[in-house]
Amino acid sequence: MIKAILIFNNHGKPRLSKFYEHYTEDTEQQIIRETFHLVSKRDENVCNFLEGGLLIGGSDNKLIYRHYATLYFVFCVDSSESELGILDLIQVFVETLDKCFENVCELDLIFHMDKVHNILAEMVMGGMVLETNMSEIITQAEAQSKMEKSEICAFLSLCRPLSFSVPDRTGRRRPGLLELQHAPYRPSRT
Amino acid sequence: MPAVSKGDGMRGLAVFISDIRNCKSKEAEIKRINKELANIRSKFKGDKALDGYSKKKYVCKLLFIFLLGHDIDFGHMEAVNLLSSNKYTEKQIGYLFISVLVNSNSELIRLINNAIKNDLSSRNPTFMCLALHCIANVGSREMAEAFAGEIPRILVAGDTMDSVKQSAALCLLRLYKTSPDLVLMGEWTSRVVHLLNDQHMGVVTAAISLITCLSQKNPDEFKTCVSLAVSRLSRIVSSASTDLQDYTYYFVPAPWLSCKLLRLLQCYPPPEDGAVKGRLVECLETILNKAQEPPKSKKVQHSNAKNAILFEAISLIIHYDSEPNLLVRACNQLGQFLQHRETNLRYLALESMCTLASSEFSHEAVKTHIETVINALKTERDVSVRQRAADLLYAMCDRSNAKQIVAEMLSYLETADYSIREEMVLKVAILAEKYAVDYSWYVDTILNLIRIAGDYVSEEVWYRVIQIVINRDDVQGYAAKTVFEALQAPACHENMVKVGGYILGEFGNLIAGDPRSSPLVQFNLLHSKFHLCSVPTRALLLSAYIKFINLFPETKSTIQEVLRSDSQIRNSDVELQQRAVEYLKLSSIASTDVLATVLEEMPPFPERESSILAKLKKKKGPGAVSVNELEEGKREGGELNGGGGERGGDNSTIAASNASTPSPSADLLGLRTGPQVSAAPPSAGSLLVDVFSEAGVNDDGFLSSAPPSAVSEDAAPPLPESNELLNKFVCKNNGVLFENQLLQIGIKSEYRQNLGRMYLFYGNKTSVQFVTFTTTVSCPGELHPQLNVQAKPVEPLIEGGAQVQQVINIECLGDFCEAPLLNIKFRYGGALQNLSLKLPVTINKFFQPTEMASHDFFQRWKQLSQPQQEAQKIFKASHAMDTEVIKAKLLGLGMALLENVDPNPENFVCAGVIQTKAQQVGSLLRLEPNAQAQMYRLTLRSSKDTVSKRLCELLAEQF
């Protein structure tokens, strides 16, 4: 079972946290900090698995993570999950985000938290994997945003293209997560 | 225009987020957030009714604030109101808020449940999915009560959309996990299992998680899932990489689902149905083969997905632990991965090998990788990988490589990461004890351990080394010498001082002959550490000092001086002060004899499971060890604490110092009647005169354990399982005959004509020697004239951890049915052990194989056609009906296995001649398996009716 899915940036700012077991809000924040502390001190090119922090259950749980450009994607899982399988799942998740946001970057996650949650909900439910087929997930996500569009358009009476990607404040596009998968650490203030 | 020009137009939200991101300090951020919270609060409380869009916007802001780590204590009601909206966007954000923020105890649950109920019956798949997600996210008992009946119906209904089915499966799983009593599968079981056959792979993906969980809890009811899972797996594995379209991930067909199917199969033993099993073995072989094929893509995702399946397949092979061929391949594959350039694969290979090391088929194969693993421990950059390497070394350790592994682990400890040191220390301590052949090595190892990683050496570890030194007099002198040397170091760890104080206090006399370690030198050495130590250690040292007074009267005045000094006798610590006062008084008023009795050498500790092992299990987390074991560990630790660590002084004084106890003499009597002391054999090294022996208090104790009475005892009746043990050896000659916590008996045997020779290996599994070890082999009753058995005498003493061998010569005079009896008697601790087993000598051991052609076989078969010459049995297969296994067993039986004789190739026929001194008995065998019915028919014909009958009996237990 997946106990928690956490996304935070290189500074430890949480960008998404989803817990599939109940913790108090305080503990959740502590878990995020602890996990960031554990994961961020690791070099690049070491293995992607480590034992979970104490708060989330210690060595019975594993943290499986990938580092994409400015973001860490961390899945905390128990021993019933395949480590490599979860790595694939993270990749599917990021590729899906990339397709939905057209070259996804950290800003997209900040401004569209609800959409990220929705996409995740198409993949993982109650800590178990619901769907791994990327095109199926994207179809669902697009159907939802279409529905949203129609409702919003009715409300604001204006229509824009389907994509919900965000340009940078400078007007230029920021390089996406996948483009920078193995890029060196780069500070980004948020 | 800043980043707010977005499609969905929640401008306020984007502005707010931008503001937060532009805050220059934490204070500014908090200020901005508080302002926004106040704004939202007033909007929610305001008179003006908010429209859905505004509600959605504010709820989104709250979510964002929550993510930043701020408590949200309002907005729940607004979110619940959004649930009943007809607009998807509003409903969806309401559900999102609830799944992120509402915990399962919330009072709002009833309102939420109402909204969910409406959505579930809406028949709008999108709304249904939202509702199911919400149930799965909150998963409270109230929700289970409300929906546990409804969801299975949605799951199996024919008209449910696939996406809804997927959500329903996982929703049900969540409810089952929180409230298993409310989810009654009963009538749904078979339909749920058949979801494995669903056309939509997504449905299978979701359903398999549910089925795996249910199977773990009710394996029998869900047993049918095994064959379905195998056929699904087989279809995936054999499909081309394009067959499964979207479920193909970087050229690997449905990797996630394959992994999950392999996991599901790990809930069950190997399939009994031969066809299913064959298909599964084929799948596993295909997966192993694919690992050797060149990759279809250079992308890491491709190899990742492929290896994910491979590792699960290997886990399954290890779980079955019954296919030697596959196990060896798995081991080789893991061996390749150990040197792979991908760190992830090295990590996983080390982890899988740990489980493989515990399988008897592959333990040896795993051991061949020892150099690679040691190298990993030394050179891996990643602590996660190093830790797995240490785990594997621990798992692959046995007597043959213990010294090497312990040495490597010790040298690694010097640089090991702090996070894993304590566990490493425990492991080294356990291995050193478990595989210590000579105990001076053990003492060296533990003292090194304390030297290198003293801070991480827990109480259990040093208690244990003292226990072992006390219990084994052959190591005491060495231990005293070694601690004395170790204490010479200018800075030594406090744990070293504890061990040193205890051991020198007990056995300092053994090295006192050397002027370099004369009593006074020993004392000065210990006392030079005194002021650096904590109170408990000082207390222990004081006890060592009083023991010194007893061992070496010449130190008395020096030690009394020390005890009398203000820093002792007026110490502010009550414990230390009391000890100083009492020891001083004891040393001045007690006569030498009384002193000698009070301060007698410690009696041996009773042998139990090492307390360190319990500690390691505890460290490994609650899942790894049952409550019972833990309790035991605790109890033991406690006892050691009271009885081991502190007994370094002597019981009377400790008891006296523990608050208001009676006078020392009364306590002494209590001690004398204590079971431990009276049962203890007189120690060889004891210098002490027993003043109370005249009173006869402990004479009883000695008498009751006197050896002569024990040896005359009758042999025990054969163990109830001895028939079963005998059956294990019908088709093999070598193996472990018997094993309990103390003793292991291994057998090697060889037969030629009517003669046989058997080697019995008796291994002492404990660390204490077995004394008066005797064995007798007898041929009861009718067996006597038929079998001549001569056993060579065996050493009467087996050292702890040692093995002795006994040779038994056997001559078969006539055919026989019974087996000879082996009786073993020895003393362990003080207790007599007496057990009897059947020696696995069976009539078939004297078979000579006879090759013959089909024609000859049938001719002889017909010749043996009298009814009493034939014995037949029809029986149910108790093992998998694997042709190769059956062949191996028949060959092990000793007959010739004849090919191309029986017209039905499924059947097996054998021929052989039993050689006895009196006569030769020709025998023919026919075994007809029926895979469908899982039955066998076994027919034996031989020239002697008793032989047919006996062979038939023996063989019917083998398949």
PDB file of N, CA and C in Angstrom, chain B residues 511-565:
ATOM      1  N   ILE B 511      45.111 -14.644  36.313  1.00  0.00           N
ATOM      2  CA  ILE B 511      46.273 -14.003  35.684  1.00  0.00           C
ATOM      3  C   ILE B 511      47.172 -13.367  36.734  1.00  0.00           C
ATOM      4  N   ALA B 512      46.840 -13.588  37.997  1.00  0.00           N
ATOM      5  CA  ALA B 512      47.582 -12.892  39.047  1.00  0.00           C
ATOM      6  C   ALA B 512      48.997 -13.425  39.210  1.00  0.00           C
ATOM      7  N   GLY B 513      49.274 -14.593  38.624  1.00  0.00           N
ATOM      8  CA  GLY B 513      50.601 -15.178  38.773  1.00  0.00           C
ATOM      9  C   GLY B 513      51.672 -14.341  38.086  1.00  0.00           C
ATOM     10  N   ASP B 514      51.283 -13.698  36.996  1.00  0.00           N
ATOM     11  CA  ASP B 514      52.239 -12.883  36.246  1.00  0.00           C
ATOM     12  C   ASP B 514      52.463 -11.570  36.996  1.00  0.00           C
ATOM     13  N   PRO B 515      53.714 -11.247  37.291  1.00  0.00           N
ATOM     14  CA  PRO B 515      53.950 -10.015  38.064  1.00  0.00           C
ATOM     15  C   PRO B 515      53.436  -8.767  37.338  1.00  0.00           C
ATOM     16  N   ARG B 516      53.364  -8.833  35.992  1.00  0.00           N
ATOM     17  CA  ARG B 516      52.862  -7.658  35.272  1.00  0.00           C
ATOM     18  C   ARG B 516      51.376  -7.439  35.508  1.00  0.00           C
ATOM     19  N   SER B 517      50.689  -8.518  35.940  1.00  0.00           N
ATOM     20  CA  SER B 517      49.276  -8.331  36.250  1.00  0.00           C
ATOM     21  C   SER B 517      49.008  -8.847  37.657  1.00  0.00           C
ATOM     22  N   SER B 518      49.834  -8.448  38.547  1.00  0.00           N
ATOM     23  CA  SER B 518      49.655  -8.859  39.940  1.00  0.00           C
ATOM     24  C   SER B 518      48.384  -8.211  40.486  1.00  0.00           C
ATOM     25  N   PRO B 519      47.844  -8.740  41.570  1.00  0.00           N
ATOM     26  CA  PRO B 519      46.583  -8.227  42.101  1.00  0.00           C
ATOM     27  C   PRO B 519      46.582  -6.708  42.251  1.00  0.00           C
ATOM     28  N   LEU B 520      47.662  -6.184  42.783  1.00  0.00           N
ATOM     29  CA  LEU B 520      47.666  -4.751  43.023  1.00  0.00           C
ATOM     30  C   LEU B 520      47.666  -3.966  41.706  1.00  0.00           C
ATOM     31  N   VAL B 521      48.381  -4.498  40.718  1.00  0.00           N
ATOM     32  CA  VAL B 521      48.390  -3.837  39.405  1.00  0.00           C
ATOM     33  C   VAL B 521      46.979  -3.844  38.821  1.00  0.00           C
ATOM     34  N   GLN B 522      46.316  -4.995  38.936  1.00  0.00           N
ATOM     35  CA  GLN B 522      44.938  -5.081  38.432  1.00  0.00           C
ATOM     36  C   GLN B 522      44.056  -4.048  39.112  1.00  0.00           C
ATOM     37  N   PHE B 523      44.184  -4.006  40.433  1.00  0.00           N
ATOM     38  CA  PHE B 523      43.327  -3.097  41.162  1.00  0.00           C
ATOM     39  C   PHE B 523      43.606  -1.647  40.762  1.00  0.00           C
ATOM     40  N   ASN B 524      44.878  -1.285  40.704  1.00  0.00           N
ATOM     41  CA  ASN B 524      45.209   0.097  40.359  1.00  0.00           C
ATOM     42  C   ASN B 524      44.713   0.458  38.965  1.00  0.00           C
ATOM     43  N   LEU B 525      44.812  -0.522  38.096  1.00  0.00           N
ATOM     44  CA  LEU B 525      44.340  -0.276  36.732  1.00  0.00           C
ATOM     45  C   LEU B 525      42.844   0.026  36.736  1.00  0.00           C
ATOM     46  N   LEU B 526      42.080  -0.816  37.427  1.00  0.00           N
ATOM     47  CA  LEU B 526      40.632  -0.594  37.476  1.00  0.00           C
ATOM     48  C   LEU B 526      40.331   0.742  38.163  1.00  0.00           C
ATOM     49  N   HIS B 527      41.028   0.983  39.248  1.00  0.00           N
ATOM     50  CA  HIS B 527      40.691   2.175  40.017  1.00  0.00           C
ATOM     51  C   HIS B 527      41.079   3.443  39.278  1.00  0.00           C
ATOM     52  N   SER B 528      42.034   3.322  38.342  1.00  0.00           N
ATOM     53  CA  SER B 528      42.398   4.526  37.587  1.00  0.00           C
ATOM     54  C   SER B 528      41.264   4.970  36.681  1.00  0.00           C
ATOM     55  N   LYS B 529      40.329   4.066  36.389  1.00  0.00           N
ATOM     56  CA  LYS B 529      39.194   4.446  35.515  1.00  0.00           C
ATOM     57  C   LYS B 529      38.011   4.929  36.342  1.00  0.00           C
ATOM     58  N   PHE B 530      38.066   4.651  37.650  1.00  0.00           N
ATOM     59  CA  PHE B 530      36.897   4.829  38.506  1.00  0.00           C
ATOM     60  C   PHE B 530      36.282   6.222  38.376  1.00  0.00           C
ATOM     61  N   HIS B 531      37.121   7.256  38.490  1.00  0.00           N
ATOM     62  CA  HIS B 531      36.564   8.614  38.565  1.00  0.00           C
ATOM     63  C   HIS B 531      35.960   9.074  37.246  1.00  0.00           C
ATOM     64  N   LEU B 532      36.249   8.345  36.176  1.00  0.00           N
ATOM     65  CA  LEU B 532      35.703   8.759  34.872  1.00  0.00           C
ATOM     66  C   LEU B 532      34.345   8.128  34.597  1.00  0.00           C
ATOM     67  N   CYS B 533      33.910   7.246  35.481  1.00  0.00           N
ATOM     68  CA  CYS B 533      32.739   6.437  35.143  1.00  0.00           C
ATOM     69  C   CYS B 533      31.455   6.967  35.781  1.00  0.00           C
ATOM     70  N   SER B 534      30.349   6.506  35.231  1.00  0.00           N
ATOM     71  CA  SER B 534      29.049   6.886  35.755  1.00  0.00           C
ATOM     72  C   SER B 534      28.741   6.064  36.999  1.00  0.00           C
ATOM     73  N   VAL B 535      27.671   6.447  37.690  1.00  0.00           N
ATOM     74  CA  VAL B 535      27.339   5.804  38.964  1.00  0.00           C
ATOM     75  C   VAL B 535      27.162   4.285  38.843  1.00  0.00           C
ATOM     76  N   PRO B 536      26.391   3.773  37.869  1.00  0.00           N
ATOM     77  CA  PRO B 536      26.211   2.310  37.821  1.00  0.00           C
ATOM     78  C   PRO B 536      27.542   1.570  37.646  1.00  0.00           C
ATOM     79  N   THR B 537      28.431   2.145  36.823  1.00  0.00           N
ATOM     80  CA  THR B 537      29.715   1.486  36.618  1.00  0.00           C
ATOM     81  C   THR B 537      30.547   1.532  37.895  1.00  0.00           C
ATOM     82  N   ARG B 538      30.499   2.653  38.583  1.00  0.00           N
ATOM     83  CA  ARG B 538      31.246   2.742  39.850  1.00  0.00           C
ATOM     84  C   ARG B 538      30.726   1.699  40.838  1.00  0.00           C
ATOM     85  N   ALA B 539      29.421   1.537  40.865  1.00  0.00           N
ATOM     86  CA  ALA B 539      28.847   0.550  41.775  1.00  0.00           C
ATOM     87  C   ALA B 539      29.386  -0.840  41.435  1.00  0.00           C
ATOM     88  N   LEU B 540      29.435  -1.107  40.147  1.00  0.00           N
ATOM     89  CA  LEU B 540      29.956  -2.403  39.716  1.00  0.00           C
ATOM     90  C   LEU B 540      31.415  -2.551  40.123  1.00  0.00           C
ATOM     91  N   LEU B 541      32.185  -1.472  39.984  1.00  0.00           N
ATOM     92  CA  LEU B 541      33.604  -1.547  40.338  1.00  0.00           C
ATOM     93  C   LEU B 541      33.767  -1.797  41.843  1.00  0.00           C
ATOM     94  N   LEU B 542      32.919  -1.158  42.653  1.00  0.00           N
ATOM     95  CA  LEU B 542      33.011  -1.404  44.092  1.00  0.00           C
ATOM     96  C   LEU B 542      32.809  -2.884  44.389  1.00  0.00           C
ATOM     97  N   SER B 543      31.844  -3.481  43.686  1.00  0.00           N
ATOM     98  CA  SER B 543      31.630  -4.919  43.891  1.00  0.00           C
ATOM     99  C   SER B 543      32.850  -5.714  43.463  1.00  0.00           C
ATOM    100  N   ALA B 544      33.494  -5.255  42.390  1.00  0.00           N
ATOM    101  CA  ALA B 544      34.711  -5.947  41.949  1.00  0.00           C
ATOM    102  C   ALA B 544      35.779  -5.832  43.032  1.00  0.00           C
ATOM    103  N   TYR B 545      35.838  -4.677  43.675  1.00  0.00           N
ATOM    104  CA  TYR B 545      36.869  -4.480  44.701  1.00  0.00           C
ATOM    105  C   TYR B 545      36.683  -5.468  45.853  1.00  0.00           C
ATOM    106  N   ILE B 546      35.440  -5.616  46.307  1.00  0.00           N
ATOM    107  CA  ILE B 546      35.230  -6.517  47.446  1.00  0.00           C
ATOM    108  C   ILE B 546      35.547  -7.948  47.050  1.00  0.00           C
ATOM    109  N   LYS B 547      35.296  -8.236  45.760  1.00  0.00           N
ATOM    110  CA  LYS B 547      35.682  -9.571  45.284  1.00  0.00           C
ATOM    111  C   LYS B 547      37.196  -9.727  45.310  1.00  0.00           C
ATOM    112  N   PHE B 548      37.894  -8.653  44.996  1.00  0.00           N
ATOM    113  CA  PHE B 548      39.356  -8.673  45.060  1.00  0.00           C
ATOM    114  C   PHE B 548      39.833  -9.012  46.466  1.00  0.00           C
ATOM    115  N   ILE B 549      39.155  -8.416  47.464  1.00  0.00           N
ATOM    116  CA  ILE B 549      39.576  -8.671  48.846  1.00  0.00           C
ATOM    117  C   ILE B 549      39.513 -10.161  49.133  1.00  0.00           C
ATOM    118  N   ASN B 550      38.494 -10.795  48.597  1.00  0.00           N
ATOM    119  CA  ASN B 550      38.361 -12.231  48.798  1.00  0.00           C
ATOM    120  C   ASN B 550      39.410 -13.012  48.011  1.00  0.00           C
ATOM    121  N   LEU B 551      39.588 -12.616  46.732  1.00  0.00           N
ATOM    122  CA  LEU B 551      40.535 -13.354  45.888  1.00  0.00           C
ATOM    123  C   LEU B 551      41.968 -13.137  46.352  1.00  0.00           C
ATOM    124  N   PHE B 552      42.288 -11.904  46.680  1.00  0.00           N
ATOM    125  CA  PHE B 552      43.681 -11.561  47.011  1.00  0.00           C
ATOM    126  C   PHE B 552      43.718 -10.855  48.357  1.00  0.00           C
ATOM    127  N   PRO B 553      43.911 -11.603  49.423  1.00  0.00           N
ATOM    128  CA  PRO B 553      43.923 -10.965  50.742  1.00  0.00           C
ATOM    129  C   PRO B 553      44.965  -9.840  50.821  1.00  0.00           C
ATOM    130  N   GLU B 554      46.008  -9.926  49.973  1.00  0.00           N
ATOM    131  CA  GLU B 554      47.051  -8.903  50.105  1.00  0.00           C
ATOM    132  C   GLU B 554      46.569  -7.517  49.664  1.00  0.00           C
ATOM    133  N   THR B 555      45.451  -7.464  48.954  1.00  0.00           N
ATOM    134  CA  THR B 555      44.964  -6.152  48.527  1.00  0.00           C
ATOM    135  C   THR B 555      44.014  -5.548  49.549  1.00  0.00           C
ATOM    136  N   LYS B 556      43.741  -6.301  50.581  1.00  0.00           N
ATOM    137  CA  LYS B 556      42.689  -5.898  51.508  1.00  0.00           C
ATOM    138  C   LYS B 556      42.896  -4.479  52.051  1.00  0.00           C
ATOM    139  N   SER B 557      44.122  -4.203  52.535  1.00  0.00           N
ATOM    140  CA  SER B 557      44.306  -2.912  53.199  1.00  0.00           C
ATOM    141  C   SER B 557      44.179  -1.764  52.189  1.00  0.00           C
ATOM    142  N   THR B 558      44.733  -1.972  50.993  1.00  0.00           N
ATOM    143  CA  THR B 558      44.628  -0.924  49.980  1.00  0.00           C
ATOM    144  C   THR B 558      43.167  -0.632  49.662  1.00  0.00           C
ATOM    145  N   ILE B 559      42.399  -1.705  49.500  1.00  0.00           N
ATOM    146  CA  ILE B 559      41.011  -1.521  49.090  1.00  0.00           C
ATOM    147  C   ILE B 559      40.190  -0.931  50.235  1.00  0.00           C
ATOM    148  N   GLN B 560      40.480  -1.408  51.422  1.00  0.00           N
ATOM    149  CA  GLN B 560      39.755  -0.830  52.567  1.00  0.00           C
ATOM    150  C   GLN B 560      40.024   0.669  52.654  1.00  0.00           C
ATOM    151  N   GLU B 561      41.247   1.023  52.372  1.00  0.00           N
ATOM    152  CA  GLU B 561      41.627   2.449  52.355  1.00  0.00           C
ATOM    153  C   GLU B 561      40.732   3.227  51.389  1.00  0.00           C
ATOM    154  N   VAL B 562      40.606   2.646  50.204  1.00  0.00           N
ATOM    155  CA  VAL B 562      39.801   3.314  49.177  1.00  0.00           C
ATOM    156  C   VAL B 562      38.345   3.407  49.632  1.00  0.00           C
ATOM    157  N   LEU B 563      37.828   2.303  50.172  1.00  0.00           N
ATOM    158  CA  LEU B 563      36.423   2.306  50.588  1.00  0.00           C
ATOM    159  C   LEU B 563      36.192   3.305  51.722  1.00  0.00           C
ATOM    160  N   ARG B 564      37.237   3.442  52.524  1.00  0.00           N
ATOM    161  CA  ARG B 564      37.081   4.299  53.702  1.00  0.00           C
ATOM    162  C   ARG B 564      37.164   5.784  53.347  1.00  0.00           C
ATOM    163  N   SER B 565      37.697   6.094  52.186  1.00  0.00           N
ATOM    164  CA  SER B 565      37.887   7.507  51.848  1.00  0.00           C
ATOM    165  C   SER B 565      36.536   8.226  51.765  1.00  0.00           C
TER     166      SER B 565
END
